[in-house]
mmCIF file of C-alpha atoms in Angstrom:
data_model
loop_
_atom_site.group_PDB
_atom_site.id
_atom_site.type_symbol
_atom_site.label_atom_id
_atom_site.label_comp_id
_atom_site.label_asym_id
_atom_site.label_seq_id
_atom_site.Cartn_x
_atom_site.Cartn_y
_atom_site.Cartn_z
ATOM 1 C CA MET A 1 -13.392 -103.893 -158.808
ATOM 2 C CA GLU A 2 -12.586 -107.570 -158.279
ATOM 3 C CA SER A 3 -15.319 -109.859 -157.034
ATOM 4 C CA ILE A 4 -15.819 -113.577 -156.516
ATOM 5 C CA GLY A 5 -19.378 -113.207 -157.790
ATOM 6 C CA ASN A 6 -20.215 -114.701 -161.161
ATOM 7 C CA ILE A 7 -23.515 -114.891 -163.029
ATOM 8 C CA TRP A 8 -24.440 -118.188 -161.348
ATOM 9 C CA LEU A 9 -23.754 -116.922 -157.809
ATOM 10 C CA TRP A 10 -25.607 -113.656 -158.426
ATOM 11 C CA SER A 11 -28.555 -115.441 -160.039
ATOM 12 C CA GLY A 12 -28.792 -118.049 -157.285
ATOM 13 C CA PHE A 13 -28.629 -115.442 -154.545
ATOM 14 C CA SER A 14 -31.233 -113.244 -156.271
ATOM 15 C CA LEU A 15 -33.640 -116.172 -156.531
ATOM 16 C CA PHE A 16 -33.099 -116.967 -152.842
ATOM 17 C CA VAL A 17 -33.896 -113.367 -151.847
ATOM 18 C CA LEU A 18 -37.097 -113.371 -153.910
ATOM 19 C CA PHE A 19 -38.128 -116.678 -152.314
ATOM 20 C CA ALA A 20 -37.337 -115.414 -148.802
ATOM 21 C CA VAL A 21 -39.346 -112.196 -149.275
ATOM 22 C CA ALA A 22 -42.274 -114.158 -150.749
ATOM 23 C CA LEU A 23 -42.145 -116.511 -147.757
ATOM 24 C CA ASP A 24 -42.248 -113.556 -145.361
ATOM 25 C CA LEU A 25 -45.181 -111.989 -147.200
ATOM 26 C CA ARG A 26 -47.045 -115.300 -147.234
ATOM 27 C CA GLY A 27 -46.495 -115.693 -143.499
ATOM 28 C CA VAL A 28 -47.914 -112.229 -142.828
ATOM 29 C CA LYS A 29 -50.945 -112.864 -145.071
ATOM 30 C CA LYS A 30 -51.651 -116.303 -143.601
ATOM 31 C CA HIS A 31 -51.427 -115.165 -139.973
ATOM 32 C CA GLU A 32 -52.462 -111.532 -140.387
ATOM 33 C CA ASP A 33 -54.787 -111.626 -137.349
ATOM 34 C CA GLU A 34 -52.268 -113.262 -135.026
ATOM 35 C CA VAL A 35 -49.700 -111.632 -132.763
ATOM 36 C CA VAL A 36 -46.159 -112.966 -133.180
ATOM 37 C CA SER A 37 -45.150 -114.779 -130.006
ATOM 38 C CA PHE A 38 -41.675 -114.678 -128.473
ATOM 39 C CA LYS A 39 -41.221 -118.383 -129.275
ATOM 40 C CA GLN A 40 -42.151 -117.884 -132.933
ATOM 41 C CA ALA A 41 -39.810 -114.887 -133.220
ATOM 42 C CA LEU A 42 -36.992 -116.871 -131.609
ATOM 43 C CA TRP A 43 -37.323 -119.820 -133.996
ATOM 44 C CA TRP A 44 -37.554 -117.585 -137.060
ATOM 45 C CA SER A 45 -34.523 -115.577 -135.881
ATOM 46 C CA LEU A 46 -32.522 -118.776 -135.410
ATOM 47 C CA LEU A 47 -33.615 -119.923 -138.881
ATOM 48 C CA TRP A 48 -32.394 -116.732 -140.584
ATOM 49 C CA VAL A 49 -29.091 -116.777 -138.689
ATOM 50 C CA GLY A 50 -28.705 -120.463 -139.540
ATOM 51 C CA LEU A 51 -29.280 -119.750 -143.238
ATOM 52 C CA ALA A 52 -26.624 -117.011 -143.151
ATOM 53 C CA LEU A 53 -24.121 -119.371 -141.521
ATOM 54 C CA LEU A 54 -25.043 -122.114 -143.994
ATOM 55 C CA PHE A 55 -24.413 -119.699 -146.870
ATOM 56 C CA CYS A 56 -21.042 -118.765 -145.339
ATOM 57 C CA ALA A 57 -20.093 -122.432 -145.046
ATOM 58 C CA GLY A 58 -21.206 -123.132 -148.613
ATOM 59 C CA LEU A 59 -19.215 -120.158 -149.877
ATOM 60 C CA TRP A 60 -16.119 -121.417 -148.058
ATOM 61 C CA LEU A 61 -16.493 -124.936 -149.496
ATOM 62 C CA TRP A 62 -16.977 -123.626 -153.028
ATOM 63 C CA LEU A 63 -13.980 -121.278 -152.867
ATOM 64 C CA ASP A 64 -11.832 -123.916 -151.182
ATOM 65 C CA ALA A 65 -12.512 -126.271 -154.081
ATOM 66 C CA THR A 66 -12.174 -123.723 -156.887
ATOM 67 C CA ALA A 67 -9.815 -120.958 -155.719
ATOM 68 C CA GLY A 68 -7.824 -122.281 -152.774
ATOM 69 C CA ARG A 69 -8.100 -122.302 -149.006
ATOM 70 C CA GLU A 70 -6.518 -118.899 -148.454
ATOM 71 C CA LEU A 71 -9.164 -117.090 -150.494
ATOM 72 C CA ALA A 72 -11.875 -119.267 -148.931
ATOM 73 C CA HIS A 73 -10.771 -118.209 -145.432
ATOM 74 C CA LEU A 74 -10.592 -114.539 -146.450
ATOM 75 C CA LYS A 75 -13.995 -114.297 -148.133
ATOM 76 C CA ALA A 76 -15.785 -116.345 -145.474
ATOM 77 C CA SER A 77 -14.270 -114.099 -142.777
ATOM 78 C CA GLU A 78 -15.285 -110.983 -144.704
ATOM 79 C CA PHE A 79 -18.861 -112.238 -145.059
ATOM 80 C CA LEU A 80 -19.137 -113.214 -141.391
ATOM 81 C CA THR A 81 -17.665 -109.917 -140.159
ATOM 82 C CA GLY A 82 -19.871 -107.881 -142.478
ATOM 83 C CA TYR A 83 -22.926 -109.884 -141.433
ATOM 84 C CA VAL A 84 -22.245 -109.337 -137.716
ATOM 85 C CA ILE A 85 -21.710 -105.597 -138.225
ATOM 86 C CA GLU A 86 -24.840 -105.143 -140.330
ATOM 87 C CA LYS A 87 -26.924 -107.310 -137.983
ATOM 88 C CA SER A 88 -25.773 -105.370 -134.926
ATOM 89 C CA LEU A 89 -26.452 -102.003 -136.570
ATOM 90 C CA SER A 90 -29.913 -103.230 -137.562
ATOM 91 C CA VAL A 91 -30.700 -103.766 -133.875
ATOM 92 C CA ASP A 92 -30.450 -100.011 -133.299
ATOM 93 C CA ASN A 93 -32.659 -99.580 -136.337
ATOM 94 C CA LEU A 94 -35.258 -101.885 -134.783
ATOM 95 C CA PHE A 95 -35.268 -99.919 -131.544
ATOM 96 C CA VAL A 96 -36.244 -96.841 -133.579
ATOM 97 C CA PHE A 97 -39.016 -98.910 -135.208
ATOM 98 C CA LEU A 98 -40.239 -99.790 -131.712
ATOM 99 C CA MET A 99 -40.276 -96.113 -130.749
ATOM 100 C CA ILE A 100 -42.346 -95.298 -133.881
ATOM 101 C CA PHE A 101 -44.824 -98.105 -133.162
ATOM 102 C CA THR A 102 -45.183 -96.960 -129.568
ATOM 103 C CA ALA A 103 -45.691 -93.311 -130.521
ATOM 104 C CA PHE A 104 -48.411 -94.211 -133.059
ATOM 105 C CA ARG A 105 -49.928 -96.958 -130.883
ATOM 106 C CA VAL A 106 -49.691 -99.435 -133.759
ATOM 107 C CA PRO A 107 -51.582 -102.660 -132.920
ATOM 108 C CA PRO A 108 -49.267 -105.721 -132.816
ATOM 109 C CA VAL A 109 -51.092 -107.386 -135.732
ATOM 110 C CA LEU A 110 -50.320 -104.361 -137.946
ATOM 111 C CA GLN A 111 -46.689 -104.100 -136.889
ATOM 112 C CA ARG A 112 -45.860 -107.196 -138.929
ATOM 113 C CA GLU A 113 -46.986 -105.652 -142.220
ATOM 114 C CA ALA A 114 -45.131 -102.422 -141.482
ATOM 115 C CA ILE A 115 -41.937 -104.363 -140.750
ATOM 116 C CA VAL A 116 -42.225 -106.448 -143.941
ATOM 117 C CA ILE A 117 -42.731 -103.319 -146.051
ATOM 118 C CA GLY A 118 -39.738 -101.806 -144.269
ATOM 119 C CA VAL A 119 -37.637 -104.902 -145.025
ATOM 120 C CA ILE A 120 -38.546 -104.821 -148.725
ATOM 121 C CA GLY A 121 -37.745 -101.104 -148.863
ATOM 122 C CA ALA A 122 -34.452 -101.694 -147.055
ATOM 123 C CA ILE A 123 -33.438 -104.414 -149.527
ATOM 124 C CA ILE A 124 -34.148 -102.188 -152.543
ATOM 125 C CA LEU A 125 -32.367 -99.261 -150.907
ATOM 126 C CA ARG A 126 -29.312 -101.355 -149.965
ATOM 127 C CA VAL A 127 -28.974 -102.709 -153.509
ATOM 128 C CA ILE A 128 -29.002 -99.198 -154.967
ATOM 129 C CA MET A 129 -26.600 -97.742 -152.391
ATOM 130 C CA ILE A 130 -24.173 -100.670 -152.573
ATOM 131 C CA LEU A 131 -23.968 -100.401 -156.368
ATOM 132 C CA ILE A 132 -23.384 -96.648 -156.106
ATOM 133 C CA GLY A 133 -20.826 -97.130 -153.314
ATOM 134 C CA ALA A 134 -18.929 -99.818 -155.247
ATOM 135 C CA TRP A 135 -18.825 -97.582 -158.321
ATOM 136 C CA LEU A 136 -17.567 -94.590 -156.312
ATOM 137 C CA ILE A 137 -14.837 -96.606 -154.612
ATOM 138 C CA ALA A 138 -13.711 -98.086 -157.931
ATOM 139 C CA LYS A 139 -13.456 -94.568 -159.414
ATOM 140 C CA PHE A 140 -12.265 -92.645 -156.365
ATOM 141 C CA HIS A 141 -10.286 -94.692 -153.825
ATOM 142 C CA TRP A 142 -9.904 -91.670 -151.563
ATOM 143 C CA ILE A 143 -13.634 -91.703 -150.832
ATOM 144 C CA LEU A 144 -12.912 -94.483 -148.310
ATOM 145 C CA TYR A 145 -11.304 -91.828 -146.123
ATOM 146 C CA LEU A 146 -14.500 -89.769 -146.274
ATOM 147 C CA PHE A 147 -16.478 -92.866 -145.274
ATOM 148 C CA GLY A 148 -14.065 -93.446 -142.392
ATOM 149 C CA ALA A 149 -14.290 -89.861 -141.127
ATOM 150 C CA PHE A 150 -18.079 -89.947 -141.401
ATOM 151 C CA LEU A 151 -18.339 -93.178 -139.388
ATOM 152 C CA LEU A 152 -15.930 -91.904 -136.718
ATOM 153 C CA VAL A 153 -17.899 -88.671 -136.309
ATOM 154 C CA THR A 154 -21.197 -90.610 -136.292
ATOM 155 C CA GLY A 155 -19.865 -92.993 -133.622
ATOM 156 C CA VAL A 156 -18.703 -90.130 -131.400
ATOM 157 C CA LYS A 157 -22.022 -88.332 -131.903
ATOM 158 C CA MET A 158 -23.906 -91.497 -130.912
ATOM 159 C CA LEU A 159 -21.826 -91.747 -127.729
ATOM 160 C CA VAL A 160 -22.458 -88.119 -126.783
ATOM 161 C CA PHE A 161 -26.210 -88.211 -127.470
ATOM 162 C CA ALA A 162 -26.840 -91.858 -126.521
ATOM 163 C CA ASP A 163 -29.303 -90.900 -123.788
ATOM 164 C CA ALA A 164 -31.146 -88.293 -125.834
ATOM 165 C CA ALA A 165 -34.643 -89.508 -126.741
ATOM 166 C CA PRO A 166 -35.635 -88.765 -130.367
ATOM 167 C CA ASP A 167 -38.649 -86.472 -130.684
ATOM 168 C CA LEU A 168 -40.918 -87.608 -133.511
ATOM 169 C CA GLU A 169 -42.995 -84.438 -133.294
ATOM 170 C CA THR A 170 -40.058 -82.423 -134.645
ATOM 171 C CA ASN A 171 -39.500 -84.808 -137.571
ATOM 172 C CA PRO A 172 -39.778 -82.690 -140.766
ATOM 173 C CA VAL A 173 -41.197 -85.575 -142.838
ATOM 174 C CA LEU A 174 -43.960 -86.190 -140.284
ATOM 175 C CA LYS A 175 -44.699 -82.464 -140.063
ATOM 176 C CA TRP A 176 -45.018 -82.251 -143.854
ATOM 177 C CA MET A 177 -47.354 -85.251 -144.061
ATOM 178 C CA ARG A 178 -49.599 -83.920 -141.315
ATOM 179 C CA GLY A 179 -49.715 -80.528 -143.000
ATOM 180 C CA HIS A 180 -50.378 -81.727 -146.563
ATOM 181 C CA LEU A 181 -52.252 -85.048 -146.345
ATOM 182 C CA ARG A 182 -55.720 -85.980 -145.161
ATOM 183 C CA ILE A 183 -55.243 -88.489 -142.356
ATOM 184 C CA THR A 184 -57.834 -90.733 -140.720
ATOM 185 C CA ASN A 185 -58.189 -90.727 -136.956
ATOM 186 C CA ASP A 186 -57.929 -94.503 -136.675
ATOM 187 C CA TYR A 187 -56.415 -97.540 -138.391
ATOM 188 C CA ARG A 188 -58.325 -99.266 -141.190
ATOM 189 C CA GLY A 189 -56.889 -102.742 -140.954
ATOM 190 C CA MET A 190 -53.821 -103.116 -143.154
ATOM 191 C CA ARG A 191 -54.903 -100.422 -145.610
ATOM 192 C CA LEU A 192 -52.563 -97.492 -146.181
ATOM 193 C CA TRP A 193 -55.301 -95.232 -147.579
ATOM 194 C CA VAL A 194 -59.066 -95.181 -148.108
ATOM 195 C CA GLN A 195 -61.536 -93.262 -150.274
ATOM 196 C CA GLU A 196 -64.137 -91.288 -148.325
ATOM 197 C CA ALA A 197 -66.534 -88.628 -149.648
ATOM 198 C CA GLY A 198 -64.617 -88.523 -152.919
ATOM 199 C CA TYR A 199 -61.278 -87.809 -151.224
ATOM 200 C CA ARG A 200 -58.279 -89.994 -150.468
ATOM 201 C CA PHE A 201 -57.496 -90.263 -146.768
ATOM 202 C CA TYR A 202 -54.240 -91.787 -145.545
ATOM 203 C CA THR A 203 -54.249 -93.994 -142.462
ATOM 204 C CA PRO A 204 -51.804 -93.722 -139.551
ATOM 205 C CA LEU A 205 -50.239 -96.942 -140.882
ATOM 206 C CA PHE A 206 -49.164 -94.989 -143.983
ATOM 207 C CA LEU A 207 -47.347 -92.464 -141.773
ATOM 208 C CA VAL A 208 -45.654 -95.315 -139.916
ATOM 209 C CA VAL A 209 -44.497 -96.989 -143.133
ATOM 210 C CA VAL A 210 -43.068 -93.706 -144.479
ATOM 211 C CA LEU A 211 -41.191 -93.042 -141.226
ATOM 212 C CA ILE A 212 -39.785 -96.577 -141.315
ATOM 213 C CA GLY A 213 -38.600 -95.915 -144.873
ATOM 214 C CA VAL A 214 -36.908 -92.680 -143.788
ATOM 215 C CA THR A 215 -35.286 -94.563 -140.910
ATOM 216 C CA ASP A 216 -33.999 -97.162 -143.380
ATOM 217 C CA ILE A 217 -32.363 -94.420 -145.431
ATOM 218 C CA ILE A 218 -30.681 -92.881 -142.381
ATOM 219 C CA PHE A 219 -29.325 -96.218 -141.161
ATOM 220 C CA ALA A 220 -28.224 -97.257 -144.658
ATOM 221 C CA VAL A 221 -25.999 -94.171 -144.741
ATOM 222 C CA ASP A 222 -24.231 -95.565 -141.648
ATOM 223 C CA SER A 223 -24.178 -99.255 -142.486
ATOM 224 C CA ILE A 224 -23.103 -99.188 -146.146
ATOM 225 C CA PRO A 225 -19.782 -97.379 -145.480
ATOM 226 C CA ALA A 226 -19.199 -99.726 -142.528
ATOM 227 C CA ILE A 227 -19.286 -102.872 -144.663
ATOM 228 C CA PHE A 228 -16.965 -101.298 -147.257
ATOM 229 C CA ALA A 229 -14.410 -101.000 -144.453
ATOM 230 C CA ILE A 230 -14.341 -104.800 -144.298
ATOM 231 C CA THR A 231 -14.380 -105.605 -148.012
ATOM 232 C CA THR A 232 -14.892 -103.908 -151.363
ATOM 233 C CA ASP A 233 -16.069 -107.111 -153.032
ATOM 234 C CA PRO A 234 -19.619 -106.229 -154.233
ATOM 235 C CA PHE A 235 -20.831 -109.832 -153.855
ATOM 236 C CA ILE A 236 -19.725 -110.095 -150.212
ATOM 237 C CA VAL A 237 -21.048 -106.598 -149.451
ATOM 238 C CA MET A 238 -24.422 -107.380 -151.003
ATOM 239 C CA THR A 239 -24.923 -110.849 -149.517
ATOM 240 C CA SER A 240 -23.882 -109.914 -145.967
ATOM 241 C CA ASN A 241 -26.191 -106.877 -146.061
ATOM 242 C CA ILE A 242 -29.219 -108.696 -147.430
ATOM 243 C CA PHE A 243 -28.842 -111.672 -145.082
ATOM 244 C CA ALA A 244 -28.717 -109.247 -142.135
ATOM 245 C CA ILE A 245 -31.909 -107.533 -143.334
ATOM 246 C CA LEU A 246 -33.937 -110.659 -144.100
ATOM 247 C CA GLY A 247 -34.347 -111.589 -140.449
ATOM 248 C CA LEU A 248 -35.409 -108.134 -139.273
ATOM 249 C CA ARG A 249 -39.105 -108.958 -138.838
ATOM 250 C CA ALA A 250 -38.475 -111.895 -136.512
ATOM 251 C CA LEU A 251 -35.661 -110.044 -134.725
ATOM 252 C CA PHE A 252 -37.961 -107.098 -134.037
ATOM 253 C CA PHE A 253 -40.529 -109.199 -132.187
ATOM 254 C CA LEU A 254 -37.707 -110.992 -130.376
ATOM 255 C CA LEU A 255 -36.243 -107.707 -129.135
ATOM 256 C CA ALA A 256 -39.522 -105.805 -128.640
ATOM 257 C CA GLY A 257 -39.827 -106.889 -125.033
ATOM 258 C CA MET A 258 -36.110 -106.671 -124.336
ATOM 259 C CA ALA A 259 -35.328 -103.079 -125.358
ATOM 260 C CA GLU A 260 -35.092 -101.912 -121.753
ATOM 261 C CA LYS A 261 -32.736 -104.763 -120.832
ATOM 262 C CA PHE A 262 -30.189 -103.720 -123.469
ATOM 263 C CA ARG A 263 -30.141 -99.980 -122.815
ATOM 264 C CA LEU A 264 -26.326 -99.835 -123.028
ATOM 265 C CA LEU A 265 -26.184 -101.590 -126.397
ATOM 266 C CA LYS A 266 -26.334 -98.201 -128.125
ATOM 267 C CA TYR A 267 -22.932 -97.400 -126.603
ATOM 268 C CA GLY A 268 -21.496 -100.623 -127.995
ATOM 269 C CA LEU A 269 -22.906 -99.811 -131.451
ATOM 270 C CA ALA A 270 -21.424 -96.318 -131.267
ATOM 271 C CA LEU A 271 -18.000 -97.774 -130.450
ATOM 272 C CA VAL A 272 -18.358 -100.244 -133.336
ATOM 273 C CA LEU A 273 -18.979 -97.378 -135.775
ATOM 274 C CA ALA A 274 -16.044 -95.415 -134.340
ATOM 275 C CA PHE A 275 -13.746 -98.468 -134.614
ATOM 276 C CA ILE A 276 -14.785 -99.099 -138.234
ATOM 277 C CA GLY A 277 -14.175 -95.424 -138.992
ATOM 278 C CA VAL A 278 -10.657 -95.615 -137.545
ATOM 279 C CA LYS A 279 -10.036 -98.815 -139.521
ATOM 280 C CA MET A 280 -10.897 -97.011 -142.755
ATOM 281 C CA LEU A 281 -8.765 -93.982 -141.917
ATOM 282 C CA LEU A 282 -5.765 -96.272 -141.267
ATOM 283 C CA LEU A 283 -6.350 -98.198 -144.486
ATOM 284 C CA ASP A 284 -3.048 -97.218 -146.132
ATOM 285 C CA VAL A 285 -1.103 -97.073 -142.865
ATOM 286 C CA TYR A 286 -2.026 -100.378 -141.229
ATOM 287 C CA LYS A 287 -4.606 -102.783 -142.571
ATOM 288 C CA ILE A 288 -6.388 -104.290 -139.578
ATOM 289 C CA PRO A 289 -6.971 -108.016 -140.315
ATOM 290 C CA VAL A 290 -10.562 -109.077 -140.901
ATOM 291 C CA ALA A 291 -10.392 -111.647 -138.084
ATOM 292 C CA MET A 292 -9.223 -108.959 -135.651
ATOM 293 C CA SER A 293 -12.052 -106.664 -136.767
ATOM 294 C CA LEU A 294 -14.565 -109.442 -136.137
ATOM 295 C CA GLY A 295 -13.099 -110.041 -132.668
ATOM 296 C CA VAL A 296 -13.257 -106.350 -131.735
ATOM 297 C CA VAL A 297 -16.841 -105.980 -132.978
ATOM 298 C CA LEU A 298 -18.023 -109.088 -131.110
ATOM 299 C CA PHE A 299 -16.236 -107.963 -127.934
ATOM 300 C CA LEU A 300 -17.840 -104.499 -128.016
ATOM 301 C CA LEU A 301 -21.317 -105.901 -128.632
ATOM 302 C CA ILE A 302 -21.108 -108.682 -126.036
ATOM 303 C CA ALA A 303 -19.554 -106.361 -123.443
ATOM 304 C CA SER A 304 -22.302 -103.748 -123.904
ATOM 305 C CA MET A 305 -25.023 -106.409 -123.678
ATOM 306 C CA LEU A 306 -23.543 -107.924 -120.508
ATOM 307 C CA ALA A 307 -23.171 -104.446 -119.014
ATOM 308 C CA SER A 308 -26.828 -103.782 -119.869
ATOM 309 C CA VAL A 309 -27.964 -106.952 -118.109
ATOM 310 C CA TRP A 310 -25.840 -106.115 -115.053
ATOM 311 C CA ALA A 311 -27.137 -102.527 -114.939
ATOM 312 C CA SER A 312 -30.729 -103.777 -115.317
ATOM 313 C CA ALA A 313 -30.257 -106.191 -112.420
ATOM 314 C CA GLU A 314 -28.756 -103.407 -110.295
ATOM 315 C CA ARG A 315 -31.734 -101.117 -111.007
ATOM 316 C CA SER A 316 -34.173 -103.909 -110.104
ATOM 317 C CA GLU A 317 -32.384 -104.569 -106.806
ATOM 318 C CA SER A 318 -32.271 -100.847 -106.050
ATOM 319 C CA ARG A 319 -36.017 -100.481 -106.667
ATOM 320 C CA ALA A 320 -36.701 -103.542 -104.511
ATOM 321 C CA ARG A 321 -34.629 -102.098 -101.642
ATOM 322 C CA LYS A 322 -36.394 -98.718 -101.870
ATOM 323 C CA GLN A 323 -39.810 -100.399 -101.903
ATOM 324 C CA ALA A 324 -38.892 -102.565 -98.922
ATOM 325 C CA LYS A 325 -37.627 -99.493 -97.094
ATOM 326 C CA ARG A 326 -40.888 -97.594 -97.751
ATOM 327 C CA GLN A 327 -42.952 -100.557 -96.604
ATOM 328 C CA HIS A 328 -40.834 -100.906 -93.469
ATOM 329 C CA GLY A 329 -41.169 -97.169 -92.785
ATOM 330 C CA GLY A 330 -44.949 -97.398 -93.206
ATOM 331 C CA HIS A 331 -45.232 -100.092 -90.526
ATOM 332 C CA THR A 332 -43.229 -98.175 -87.931
#
């Protein structure tokens, strides 16, 4: 499988990822007793997005100088499209994280550690799955059609069950842990387990971290095939995925208070998955240009977000009218 990646690009990117993860861990350790503010989350989110765009620009400049402008345009477009898709799918992932934190009443200061562990797990998982996916596609080209069908079915399923609230109590992993592990009744700081009376007890934070890991696996199954619909270049697939993951911690705290405002975003994400699935199924019939794919994805996401804001405003006005009506009725 052809790739623009060479030993220097792979080595440089690997060192950057290690530095970025170390920086995130250091930030959590240094401010472990502080709650992440909206302003802090916003600046960190802008920083990670800026780094991704800077990488894209650097990639374009390097390819333009060494391989020609046409390839530079193509690979930069593939990276940007893949990054937008992976970033948008990660938003749905974060909403599930929020549901887990709410269900387990995780204190805000502990949410940061859980997210960082989840990010590290997601990076390791993505690397493994991307390598396996690249190998499968190189050996069996027809597997792209299976990926396409899977994404189309997943997108349709998300549309049908968009309003269905997940029930953690029926989660088989959680049921198994509660039935086989000794669990403390309360949190013990950032510790995942403690020794008491000669036995190991696991804290609720351990359950949260495991559920986040399971969530990462489920979402990786959706997101990895989606990026292969844009490009089969392992370097572009890997870099766009990892850049999208690196900013998850900041993005979570940015979106934590805005989940209700973007209730319709799940429909946009479902349509994105369905569109990518159709794109893969039409691979040998009509190859949808990367730029067009990026335009469609951005349109679906922006449209669903604007619709969410409009619907939220309508609900607020409706509640205000009902309240005013009740107050007026009470005075008559």
